[in-house]
Coordinates of C-alpha atoms in Angstrom, one line a residue:
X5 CA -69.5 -7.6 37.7
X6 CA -67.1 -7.0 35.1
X7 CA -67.4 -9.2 31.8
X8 CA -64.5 -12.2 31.3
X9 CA -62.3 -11.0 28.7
X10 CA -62.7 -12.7 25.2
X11 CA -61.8 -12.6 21.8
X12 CA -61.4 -14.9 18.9
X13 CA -59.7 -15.8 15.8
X14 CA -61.9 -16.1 12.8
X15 CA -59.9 -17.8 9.4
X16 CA -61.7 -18.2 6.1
X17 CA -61.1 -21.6 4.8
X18 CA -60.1 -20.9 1.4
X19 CA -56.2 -21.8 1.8
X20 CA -53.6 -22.4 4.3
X21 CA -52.8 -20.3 7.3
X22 CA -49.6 -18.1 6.0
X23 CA -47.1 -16.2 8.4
X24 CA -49.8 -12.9 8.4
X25 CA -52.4 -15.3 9.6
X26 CA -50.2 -17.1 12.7
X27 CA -49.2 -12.9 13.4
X28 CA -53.2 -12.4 14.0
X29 CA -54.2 -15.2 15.8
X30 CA -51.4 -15.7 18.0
X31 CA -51.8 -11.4 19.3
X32 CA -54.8 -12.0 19.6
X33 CA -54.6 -15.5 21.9
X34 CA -51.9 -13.6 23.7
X35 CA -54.4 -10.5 24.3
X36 CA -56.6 -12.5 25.5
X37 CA -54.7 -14.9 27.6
X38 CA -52.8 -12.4 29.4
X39 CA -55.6 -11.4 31.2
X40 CA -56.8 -14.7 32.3
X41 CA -59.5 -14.3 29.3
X42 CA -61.5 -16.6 27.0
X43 CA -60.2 -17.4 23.3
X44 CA -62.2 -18.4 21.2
X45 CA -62.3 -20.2 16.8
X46 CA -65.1 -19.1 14.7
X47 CA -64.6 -20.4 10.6
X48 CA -65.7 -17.9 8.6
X49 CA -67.1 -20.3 5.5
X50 CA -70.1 -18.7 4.6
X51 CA -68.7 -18.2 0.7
X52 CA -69.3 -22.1 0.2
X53 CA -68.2 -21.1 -3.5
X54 CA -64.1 -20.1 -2.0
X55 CA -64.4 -22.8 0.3
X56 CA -61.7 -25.3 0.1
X57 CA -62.4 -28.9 1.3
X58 CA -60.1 -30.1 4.5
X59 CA -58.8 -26.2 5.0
X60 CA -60.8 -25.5 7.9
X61 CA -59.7 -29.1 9.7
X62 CA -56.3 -27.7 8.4
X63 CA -56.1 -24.4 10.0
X64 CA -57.3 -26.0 13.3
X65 CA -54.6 -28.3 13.1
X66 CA -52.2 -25.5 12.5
X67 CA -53.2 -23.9 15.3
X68 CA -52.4 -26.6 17.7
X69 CA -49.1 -27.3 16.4
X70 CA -48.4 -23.9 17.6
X71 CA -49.5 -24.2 21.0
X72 CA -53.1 -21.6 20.6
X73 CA -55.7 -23.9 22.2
X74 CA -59.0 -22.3 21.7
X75 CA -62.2 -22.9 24.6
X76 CA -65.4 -24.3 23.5
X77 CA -66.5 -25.5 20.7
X78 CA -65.5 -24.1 16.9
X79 CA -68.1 -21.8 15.2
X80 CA -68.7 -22.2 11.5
X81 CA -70.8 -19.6 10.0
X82 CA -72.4 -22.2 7.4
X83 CA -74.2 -23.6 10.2
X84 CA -75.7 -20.5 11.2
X85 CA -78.2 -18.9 8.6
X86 CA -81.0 -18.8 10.9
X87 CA -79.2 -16.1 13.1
X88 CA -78.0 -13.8 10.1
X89 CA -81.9 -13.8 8.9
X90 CA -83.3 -13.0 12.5
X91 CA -81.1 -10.2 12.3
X92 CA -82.0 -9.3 8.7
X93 CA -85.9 -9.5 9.8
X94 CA -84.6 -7.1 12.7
X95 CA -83.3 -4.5 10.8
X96 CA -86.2 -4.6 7.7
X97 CA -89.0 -4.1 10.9
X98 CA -86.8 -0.9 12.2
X99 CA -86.7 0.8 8.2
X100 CA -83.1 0.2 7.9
X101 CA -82.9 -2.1 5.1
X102 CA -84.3 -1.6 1.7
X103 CA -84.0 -3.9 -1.7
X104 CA -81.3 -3.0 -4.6
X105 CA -80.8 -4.6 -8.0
X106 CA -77.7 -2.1 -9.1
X107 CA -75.0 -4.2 -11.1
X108 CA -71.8 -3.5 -9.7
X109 CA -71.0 -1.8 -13.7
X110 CA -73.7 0.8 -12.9
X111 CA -72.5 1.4 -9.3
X112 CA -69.2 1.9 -10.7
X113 CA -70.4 4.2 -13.3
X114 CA -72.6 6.4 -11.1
X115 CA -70.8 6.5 -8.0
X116 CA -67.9 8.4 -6.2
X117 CA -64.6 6.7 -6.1
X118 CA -63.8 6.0 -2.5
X119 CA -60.9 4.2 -0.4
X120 CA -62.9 0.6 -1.3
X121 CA -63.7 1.6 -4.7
X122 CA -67.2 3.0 -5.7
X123 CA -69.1 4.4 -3.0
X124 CA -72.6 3.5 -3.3
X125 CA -74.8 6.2 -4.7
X126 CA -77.8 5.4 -3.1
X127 CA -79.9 4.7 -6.3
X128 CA -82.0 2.6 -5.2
X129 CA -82.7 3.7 -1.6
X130 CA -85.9 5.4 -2.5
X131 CA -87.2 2.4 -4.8
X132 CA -89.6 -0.3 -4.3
X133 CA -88.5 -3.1 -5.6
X134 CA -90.7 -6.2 -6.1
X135 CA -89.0 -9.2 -4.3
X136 CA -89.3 -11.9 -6.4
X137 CA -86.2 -11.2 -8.8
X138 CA -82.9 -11.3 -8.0
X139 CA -81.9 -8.2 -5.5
X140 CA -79.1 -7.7 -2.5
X141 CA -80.4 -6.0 0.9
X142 CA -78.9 -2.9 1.9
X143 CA -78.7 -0.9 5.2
X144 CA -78.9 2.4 5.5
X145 CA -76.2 4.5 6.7
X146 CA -76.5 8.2 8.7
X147 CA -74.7 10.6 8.1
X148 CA -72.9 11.7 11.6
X149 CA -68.9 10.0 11.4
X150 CA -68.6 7.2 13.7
X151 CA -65.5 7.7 16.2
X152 CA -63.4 5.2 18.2
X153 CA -60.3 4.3 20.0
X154 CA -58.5 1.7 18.5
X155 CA -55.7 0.1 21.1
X156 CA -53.0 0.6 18.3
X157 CA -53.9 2.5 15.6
X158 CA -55.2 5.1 18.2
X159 CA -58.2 8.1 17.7
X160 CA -60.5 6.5 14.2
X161 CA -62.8 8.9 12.9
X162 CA -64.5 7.6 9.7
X163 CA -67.2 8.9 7.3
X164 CA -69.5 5.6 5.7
X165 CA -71.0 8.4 3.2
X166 CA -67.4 8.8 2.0
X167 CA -66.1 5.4 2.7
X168 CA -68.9 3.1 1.0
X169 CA -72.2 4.1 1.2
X170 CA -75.3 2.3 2.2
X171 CA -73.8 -1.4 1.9
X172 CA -74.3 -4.9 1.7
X173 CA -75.9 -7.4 4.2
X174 CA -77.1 -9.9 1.9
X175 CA -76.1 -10.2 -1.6
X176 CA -78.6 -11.2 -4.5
X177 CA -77.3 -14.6 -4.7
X178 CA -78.5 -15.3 -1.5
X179 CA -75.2 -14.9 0.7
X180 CA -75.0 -13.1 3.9
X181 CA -72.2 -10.6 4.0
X182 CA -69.3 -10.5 6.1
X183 CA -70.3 -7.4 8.1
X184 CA -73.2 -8.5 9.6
X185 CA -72.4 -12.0 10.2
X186 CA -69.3 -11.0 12.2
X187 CA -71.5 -8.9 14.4
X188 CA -74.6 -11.7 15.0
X189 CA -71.8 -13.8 15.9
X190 CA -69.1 -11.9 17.6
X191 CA -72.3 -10.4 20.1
X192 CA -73.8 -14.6 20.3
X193 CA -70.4 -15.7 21.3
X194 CA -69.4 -13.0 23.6
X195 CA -66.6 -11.2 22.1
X196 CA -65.7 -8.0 23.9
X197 CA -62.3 -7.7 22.8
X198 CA -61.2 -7.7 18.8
X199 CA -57.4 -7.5 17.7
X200 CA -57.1 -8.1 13.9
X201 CA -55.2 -7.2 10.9
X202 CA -54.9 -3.7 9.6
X203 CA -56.4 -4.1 6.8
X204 CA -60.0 -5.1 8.5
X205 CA -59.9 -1.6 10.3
X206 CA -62.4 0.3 7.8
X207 CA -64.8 -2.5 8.4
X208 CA -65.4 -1.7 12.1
X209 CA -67.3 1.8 11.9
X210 CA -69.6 -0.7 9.1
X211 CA -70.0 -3.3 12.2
X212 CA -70.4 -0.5 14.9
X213 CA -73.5 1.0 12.7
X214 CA -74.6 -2.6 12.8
X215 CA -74.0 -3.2 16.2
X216 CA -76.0 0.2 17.1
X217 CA -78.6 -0.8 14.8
X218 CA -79.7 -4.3 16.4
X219 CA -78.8 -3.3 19.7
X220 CA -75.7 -5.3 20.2
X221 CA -72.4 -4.3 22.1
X222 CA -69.4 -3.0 20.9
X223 CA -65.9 -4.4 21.4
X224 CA -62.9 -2.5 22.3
X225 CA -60.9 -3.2 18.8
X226 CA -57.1 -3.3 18.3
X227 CA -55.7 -3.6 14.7
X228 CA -52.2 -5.2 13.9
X229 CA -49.9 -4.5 11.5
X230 CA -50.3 -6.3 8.4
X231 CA -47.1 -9.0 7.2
X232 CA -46.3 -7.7 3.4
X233 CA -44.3 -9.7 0.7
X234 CA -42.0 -8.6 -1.0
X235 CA -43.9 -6.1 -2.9
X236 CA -45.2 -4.6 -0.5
X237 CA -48.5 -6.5 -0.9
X238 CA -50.3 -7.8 2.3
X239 CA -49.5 -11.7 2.6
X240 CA -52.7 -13.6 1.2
X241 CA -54.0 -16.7 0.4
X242 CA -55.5 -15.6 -3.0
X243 CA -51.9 -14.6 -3.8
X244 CA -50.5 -17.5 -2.9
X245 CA -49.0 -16.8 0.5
X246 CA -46.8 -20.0 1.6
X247 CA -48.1 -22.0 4.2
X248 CA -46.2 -22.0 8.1
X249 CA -43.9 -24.5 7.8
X250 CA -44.8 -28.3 8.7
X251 CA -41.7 -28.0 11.1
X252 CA -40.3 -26.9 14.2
X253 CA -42.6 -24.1 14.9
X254 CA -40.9 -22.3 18.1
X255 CA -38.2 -20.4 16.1
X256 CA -41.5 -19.2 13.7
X257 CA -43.5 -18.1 17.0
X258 CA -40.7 -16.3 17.9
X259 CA -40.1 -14.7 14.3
X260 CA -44.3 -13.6 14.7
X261 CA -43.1 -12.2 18.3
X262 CA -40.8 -9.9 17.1
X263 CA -42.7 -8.9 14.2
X264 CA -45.5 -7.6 16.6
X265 CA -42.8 -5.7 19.1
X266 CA -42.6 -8.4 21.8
X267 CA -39.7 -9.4 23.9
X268 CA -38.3 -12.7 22.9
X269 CA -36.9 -15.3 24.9
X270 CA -32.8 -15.9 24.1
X271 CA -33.6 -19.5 23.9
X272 CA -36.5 -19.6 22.2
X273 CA -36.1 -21.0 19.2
X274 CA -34.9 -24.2 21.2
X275 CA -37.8 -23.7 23.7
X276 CA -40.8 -26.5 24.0
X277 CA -43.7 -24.9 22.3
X278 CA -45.7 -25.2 25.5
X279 CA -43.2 -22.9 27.4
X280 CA -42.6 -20.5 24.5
X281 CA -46.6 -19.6 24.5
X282 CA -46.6 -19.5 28.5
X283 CA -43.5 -17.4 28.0
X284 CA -45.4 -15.5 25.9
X285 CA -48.4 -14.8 27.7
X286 CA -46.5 -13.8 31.1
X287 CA -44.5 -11.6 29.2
X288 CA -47.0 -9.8 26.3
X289 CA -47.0 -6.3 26.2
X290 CA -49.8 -4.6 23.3
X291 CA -48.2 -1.2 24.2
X292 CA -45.3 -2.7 22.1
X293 CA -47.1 -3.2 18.8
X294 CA -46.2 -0.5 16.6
X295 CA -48.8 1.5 14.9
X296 CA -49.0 1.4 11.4
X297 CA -50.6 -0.6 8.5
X298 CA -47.9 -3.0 7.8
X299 CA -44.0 -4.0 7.0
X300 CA -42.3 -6.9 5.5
X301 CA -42.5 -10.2 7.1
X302 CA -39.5 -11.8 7.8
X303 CA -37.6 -15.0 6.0
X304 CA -39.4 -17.9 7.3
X305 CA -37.1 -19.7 9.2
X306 CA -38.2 -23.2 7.3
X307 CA -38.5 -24.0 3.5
X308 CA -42.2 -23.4 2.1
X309 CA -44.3 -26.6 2.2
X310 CA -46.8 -27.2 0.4
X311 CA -50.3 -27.0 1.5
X312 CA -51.8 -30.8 1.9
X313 CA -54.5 -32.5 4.7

């Protein structure tokens, strides 16, 4: 029996949901959607330190306005240490973790300069470390390229020796990293089907080692084009990215549309946001998406508001 189609969205609270962020999570809902599938809101707050209080309640607020109604429950990753350590006590039994107390000013000084900056030299991977100072937990990678199909971007092929090195799971202040949560939790909430941002597309061959390593499935993954300002720099909310307008939000759905290739409805901008997004869903078409890491977003059709509770 063939699994039920499901993906997610998965914001970090640490500002408001800007025009890149509505492009993500509404290709996603409408991938997922389209075939009848689950959809799903996890909130990636495990960084209590970025964390901005009332964002999260925000963003799910956001999402509503604009019509992408999620099933079950919201995940936050703060509530789920327990998980990330099972999985940390997993891969430490199998030999695949080891201790390292590198600063990032000596990685940077011995290592290779790679896509993500310095490549991990692998200093300490032949170490022991006592485990009572401060130290972050590192997984071994192999050496073979890990190869996928990505349902936009196309044929990947990429090399973790010259990418990044053995890397991070937990780092020596205690937090779990992003790689392995999003694979404990993607695997514990059934995700089969990932589309995100461009920019998160050298992060999968780190989450299909993981995956591999524990055991876990892998998703079929699908990377959007990323919404640039103008200069060229990906939309973010630690650059200040505006917030989606508190407005009308059809004739902004219809803006994030277009930006990902889809057919857009003549009336659109006047529709009810309930028909837009049904609209949407009967009429979505991935094999539109163009490849590539990103372009300009569009003028947004509302003033900038500010970003309030």
């Amino acid at each position: 029996m063939a699994a039920i189609p499901c993906g997610r969205f998965a914001p970090s609270p640490t500002g408001p949901l800007h025009f890149g962020s509505l492009v993500t999570a509404l290709a996603s809902f409408l991938d997922c959607r389209h075939v009848h599938g689950r959809w799903q809101v996890r909130i990636e707050d495990l960084d209590q330190a970025r964390v901005i209080p009332g964002a999260a309640e925000t963003h799910l607020r956001t999402l509503e306005r604009f019509g992408l109604s999620w099933d079950g429950p919201v995940v936050r990753q703060s509530q789920r240490s327990a998980y990330y350590d099972a999985a940390l006590q997993q891969l430490q039994a199998a030999g695949a973790l080891y201790s390292c107390t590198c600063s990032r000013a000596e990685i940077a000084r011995a290592g290779r300069i790679g896509a993500e900056g310095p490549i991990y030299p692998g200093t300490c991977r032949n170490r022991r470390h006592p485990l009572t100072g401060p130290h972050a937990r590192r997984v071994r990678i192999e050496s073979a390229p890990i190869l996928w199909q990505d349902a936009i971007q196309g044929p990947q092929r990429h090399d973790l020796a010259a990418l990044c090195g053995d890397f991070v799971l937990r780092r020596a202040d205690g937090v779990v990293a992003y790689q392995l949560a999003v694979v404990v939790d993607d695997a514990a909430q059934g995700v089969n089907r990932v589309m995100r941002g461009a920019d998160l597309i050298a992060s999968t061959p780190r989450q299909i080692h993981l995956q591999r390593l524990l055991g876990l499935p892998t998703p079929s993954y699908a990377h959007v084009p990323l919404a640039l300002d103008g200069r060229g720099e990906k939309l973010a909310k630690r650059l200040g990215a505006a917030a989606v307008a508190t407005g009308d939000p059809a004739p902004l759905l219809c803006q994030a549309l277009a930006f990902l290739g889809q057919a857009v409805p003549p009336d659109g901008p006047r529709l009810g946001i309930g028909e837009l997004i049904d609209w949407a869903i009967a009429h979505w078409e991935p094999a539109r998406i163009p490849q590539g890491s990103g372009w300009p977003a569009p003028p947004l059709p509302h003033p900038p508001q500010p970003f309030c509770d």
